[in-house]
């Protein structure tokens, strides 16, 4: 990652010392807007690169994973991994799948452009776009929710890290159940009572 990035990752790890309020309450609304705009920028970048070039979208996914892994390693070395996971998990459970959904929508459109099948390229791209649009819009809404959690819940120093882990687990279970039920409904395989 380079020495400059590693220094930044060490600073992020240090900021998660127990009881340290690194994002004061008055700064959280401003932080929300910065987080939200960044979340949307990253999601739309992954989507757009997937349509145009396919490989760079996968690279954006890889780079984000590398940065999160670097922060986790630095926090482990600093002894702040418990608090850092308490910060990352509540919003990350939703944020990371939402980015993958946006990138997958772009990749699907890029694939249809490269391999249009029996349709003309433009018609194949439009058909793929109709299917991708709800996925991208859903991903942007999920990133909005994740930004709210990241700005107002995740950094809250009064909530212990284990409580944040439980919240993330419940949130992830609810999200997984929604995806399962929605997938079953879309496929026509609705389970009968």
GROMACS .gro file of C-alpha atoms in nm:
model
  193
    1UNK     CA    1   0.000   0.000   0.000
    2UNK     CA    2   0.294   0.234   0.041
    3UNK     CA    3   0.423   0.417   0.347
    4UNK     CA    4   0.191   0.719   0.314
    5UNK     CA    5  -0.120   0.501   0.297
    6UNK     CA    6   0.004   0.283   0.583
    7UNK     CA    7   0.059   0.595   0.797
    8UNK     CA    8  -0.297   0.704   0.724
    9UNK     CA    9  -0.427   0.356   0.811
   10UNK     CA   10  -0.237   0.366   1.141
   11UNK     CA   11  -0.397   0.704   1.220
   12UNK     CA   12  -0.742   0.560   1.147
   13UNK     CA   13  -0.666   0.264   1.375
   14UNK     CA   14  -0.549   0.494   1.657
   15UNK     CA   15  -0.864   0.704   1.639
   16UNK     CA   16  -1.070   0.401   1.747
   17UNK     CA   17  -0.936   0.380   2.101
   18UNK     CA   18  -1.218   0.289   2.346
   19UNK     CA   19  -1.401   0.597   2.476
   20UNK     CA   20  -1.242   0.827   2.218
   21UNK     CA   21  -1.503   1.049   2.051
   22UNK     CA   22  -1.336   1.107   1.716
   23UNK     CA   23  -1.655   1.229   1.547
   24UNK     CA   24  -1.827   1.479   1.778
   25UNK     CA   25  -2.206   1.495   1.772
   26UNK     CA   26  -2.214   1.842   1.615
   27UNK     CA   27  -1.998   1.723   1.325
   28UNK     CA   28  -2.210   1.422   1.239
   29UNK     CA   29  -2.466   1.591   1.009
   30UNK     CA   30  -2.180   1.734   0.802
   31UNK     CA   31  -2.005   1.396   0.808
   32UNK     CA   32  -2.328   1.231   0.690
   33UNK     CA   33  -2.333   1.440   0.371
   34UNK     CA   34  -1.966   1.376   0.301
   35UNK     CA   35  -2.012   1.002   0.359
   36UNK     CA   36  -2.328   0.990   0.148
   37UNK     CA   37  -2.176   1.173  -0.148
   38UNK     CA   38  -1.865   0.954  -0.130
   39UNK     CA   39  -2.080   0.638  -0.108
   40UNK     CA   40  -2.279   0.741  -0.412
   41UNK     CA   41  -1.964   0.841  -0.602
   42UNK     CA   42  -1.804   0.502  -0.536
   43UNK     CA   43  -2.124   0.310  -0.627
   44UNK     CA   44  -2.177   0.506  -0.949
   45UNK     CA   45  -1.808   0.475  -1.038
   46UNK     CA   46  -1.829   0.098  -0.998
   47UNK     CA   47  -2.147   0.093  -1.204
   48UNK     CA   48  -2.011   0.319  -1.480
   49UNK     CA   49  -1.677   0.143  -1.506
   50UNK     CA   50  -1.858  -0.190  -1.527
   51UNK     CA   51  -2.057  -0.069  -1.826
   52UNK     CA   52  -1.765   0.087  -2.010
   53UNK     CA   53  -1.463  -0.123  -1.936
   54UNK     CA   54  -1.562  -0.412  -1.705
   55UNK     CA   55  -1.213  -0.473  -1.560
   56UNK     CA   56  -1.177  -0.134  -1.380
   57UNK     CA   57  -1.500  -0.203  -1.191
   58UNK     CA   58  -1.343  -0.520  -1.054
   59UNK     CA   59  -1.032  -0.317  -0.971
   60UNK     CA   60  -1.239  -0.067  -0.766
   61UNK     CA   61  -1.382  -0.362  -0.570
   62UNK     CA   62  -1.031  -0.496  -0.514
   63UNK     CA   63  -0.887  -0.161  -0.402
   64UNK     CA   64  -1.170  -0.104  -0.152
   65UNK     CA   65  -1.113  -0.453  -0.011
   66UNK     CA   66  -0.740  -0.387   0.013
   67UNK     CA   67  -0.794  -0.064   0.206
   68UNK     CA   68  -1.038  -0.224   0.450
   69UNK     CA   69  -0.793  -0.512   0.501
   70UNK     CA   70  -0.510  -0.263   0.563
   71UNK     CA   71  -0.714  -0.072   0.820
   72UNK     CA   72  -0.806  -0.396   0.997
   73UNK     CA   73  -0.440  -0.504   1.006
   74UNK     CA   74  -0.328  -0.164   1.140
   75UNK     CA   75  -0.601  -0.168   1.406
   76UNK     CA   76  -0.501  -0.518   1.512
   77UNK     CA   77  -0.143  -0.396   1.558
   78UNK     CA   78  -0.265  -0.091   1.752
   79UNK     CA   79  -0.495  -0.302   1.969
   80UNK     CA   80  -0.810  -0.120   1.852
   81UNK     CA   81  -0.965  -0.390   1.635
   82UNK     CA   82  -1.259  -0.444   1.873
   83UNK     CA   83  -1.364  -0.080   1.850
   84UNK     CA   84  -1.287  -0.057   1.478
   85UNK     CA   85  -1.506  -0.358   1.402
   86UNK     CA   86  -1.774  -0.195   1.617
   87UNK     CA   87  -1.747   0.102   1.383
   88UNK     CA   88  -1.723  -0.085   1.051
   89UNK     CA   89  -1.975  -0.366   1.090
   90UNK     CA   90  -2.299  -0.171   1.151
   91UNK     CA   91  -2.276   0.018   0.822
   92UNK     CA   92  -2.048  -0.221   0.633
   93UNK     CA   93  -2.301  -0.504   0.643
   94UNK     CA   94  -2.520  -0.295   0.412
   95UNK     CA   95  -2.265  -0.069   0.241
   96UNK     CA   96  -2.042  -0.337   0.090
   97UNK     CA   97  -2.320  -0.550  -0.064
   98UNK     CA   98  -2.478  -0.230  -0.200
   99UNK     CA   99  -2.153  -0.144  -0.377
  100UNK     CA  100  -2.134  -0.497  -0.516
  101UNK     CA  101  -2.493  -0.464  -0.645
  102UNK     CA  102  -2.411  -0.138  -0.824
  103UNK     CA  103  -2.093  -0.282  -0.974
  104UNK     CA  104  -2.276  -0.603  -1.076
  105UNK     CA  105  -2.541  -0.396  -1.255
  106UNK     CA  106  -2.267  -0.217  -1.450
  107UNK     CA  107  -2.090  -0.543  -1.525
  108UNK     CA  108  -2.416  -0.694  -1.653
  109UNK     CA  109  -2.464  -0.400  -1.886
  110UNK     CA  110  -2.102  -0.414  -2.004
  111UNK     CA  111  -2.136  -0.785  -2.067
  112UNK     CA  112  -2.453  -0.734  -2.275
  113UNK     CA  113  -2.268  -0.470  -2.478
  114UNK     CA  114  -1.982  -0.711  -2.547
  115UNK     CA  115  -2.206  -1.018  -2.595
  116UNK     CA  116  -2.541  -0.893  -2.725
  117UNK     CA  117  -2.671  -1.235  -2.828
  118UNK     CA  118  -2.943  -1.216  -3.094
  119UNK     CA  119  -3.012  -0.847  -3.034
  120UNK     CA  120  -2.833  -0.548  -3.184
  121UNK     CA  121  -2.578  -0.407  -2.937
  122UNK     CA  122  -2.777  -0.098  -2.853
  123UNK     CA  123  -3.098  -0.298  -2.795
  124UNK     CA  124  -2.910  -0.545  -2.575
  125UNK     CA  125  -2.761  -0.257  -2.373
  126UNK     CA  126  -3.104  -0.093  -2.330
  127UNK     CA  127  -3.260  -0.423  -2.220
  128UNK     CA  128  -2.979  -0.476  -1.970
  129UNK     CA  129  -3.018  -0.116  -1.853
  130UNK     CA  130  -3.386  -0.171  -1.777
  131UNK     CA  131  -3.292  -0.462  -1.554
  132UNK     CA  132  -2.993  -0.281  -1.401
  133UNK     CA  133  -3.170   0.047  -1.315
  134UNK     CA  134  -3.371  -0.088  -1.018
  135UNK     CA  135  -3.057  -0.258  -0.886
  136UNK     CA  136  -2.857   0.065  -0.905
  137UNK     CA  137  -3.137   0.270  -0.747
  138UNK     CA  138  -3.169   0.013  -0.469
  139UNK     CA  139  -2.793   0.021  -0.417
  140UNK     CA  140  -2.801   0.402  -0.388
  141UNK     CA  141  -3.084   0.382  -0.132
  142UNK     CA  142  -2.890   0.120   0.065
  143UNK     CA  143  -2.585   0.346   0.059
  144UNK     CA  144  -2.804   0.630   0.192
  145UNK     CA  145  -2.907   0.408   0.484
  146UNK     CA  146  -2.544   0.302   0.535
  147UNK     CA  147  -2.435   0.669   0.544
  148UNK     CA  148  -2.694   0.741   0.815
  149UNK     CA  149  -2.569   0.448   1.022
  150UNK     CA  150  -2.203   0.541   0.959
  151UNK     CA  151  -2.249   0.903   1.062
  152UNK     CA  152  -2.486   0.868   1.357
  153UNK     CA  153  -2.464   0.513   1.499
  154UNK     CA  154  -2.128   0.358   1.414
  155UNK     CA  155  -1.908   0.629   1.574
  156UNK     CA  156  -2.124   0.664   1.889
  157UNK     CA  157  -1.875   0.622   2.174
  158UNK     CA  158  -2.144   0.547   2.436
  159UNK     CA  159  -2.258   0.229   2.257
  160UNK     CA  160  -2.017  -0.059   2.332
  161UNK     CA  161  -1.862  -0.246   2.041
  162UNK     CA  162  -2.038  -0.579   2.122
  163UNK     CA  163  -2.377  -0.403   2.105
  164UNK     CA  164  -2.279  -0.269   1.763
  165UNK     CA  165  -2.184  -0.621   1.655
  166UNK     CA  166  -2.527  -0.749   1.762
  167UNK     CA  167  -2.692  -0.464   1.571
  168UNK     CA  168  -2.486  -0.554   1.263
  169UNK     CA  169  -2.581  -0.920   1.296
  170UNK     CA  170  -2.952  -0.839   1.322
  171UNK     CA  171  -2.924  -0.592   1.036
  172UNK     CA  172  -2.740  -0.847   0.820
  173UNK     CA  173  -2.994  -1.119   0.903
  174UNK     CA  174  -3.285  -0.890   0.814
  175UNK     CA  175  -3.115  -0.785   0.492
  176UNK     CA  176  -3.037  -1.147   0.400
  177UNK     CA  177  -3.396  -1.251   0.474
  178UNK     CA  178  -3.526  -0.969   0.256
  179UNK     CA  179  -3.300  -1.070  -0.031
  180UNK     CA  180  -3.405  -1.433   0.005
  181UNK     CA  181  -3.778  -1.357   0.011
  182UNK     CA  182  -3.747  -1.104  -0.272
  183UNK     CA  183  -3.545  -1.350  -0.480
  184UNK     CA  184  -3.801  -1.624  -0.422
  185UNK     CA  185  -4.084  -1.389  -0.521
  186UNK     CA  186  -3.907  -1.279  -0.839
  187UNK     CA  187  -3.831  -1.635  -0.938
  188UNK     CA  188  -4.190  -1.745  -0.875
  189UNK     CA  189  -4.082  -1.999  -0.613
  190UNK     CA  190  -4.273  -1.854  -0.319
  191UNK     CA  191  -4.272  -2.107  -0.035
  192UNK     CA  192  -4.618  -2.224   0.067
  193UNK     CA  193  -4.712  -2.235   0.440
   0.00000   0.00000   0.00000
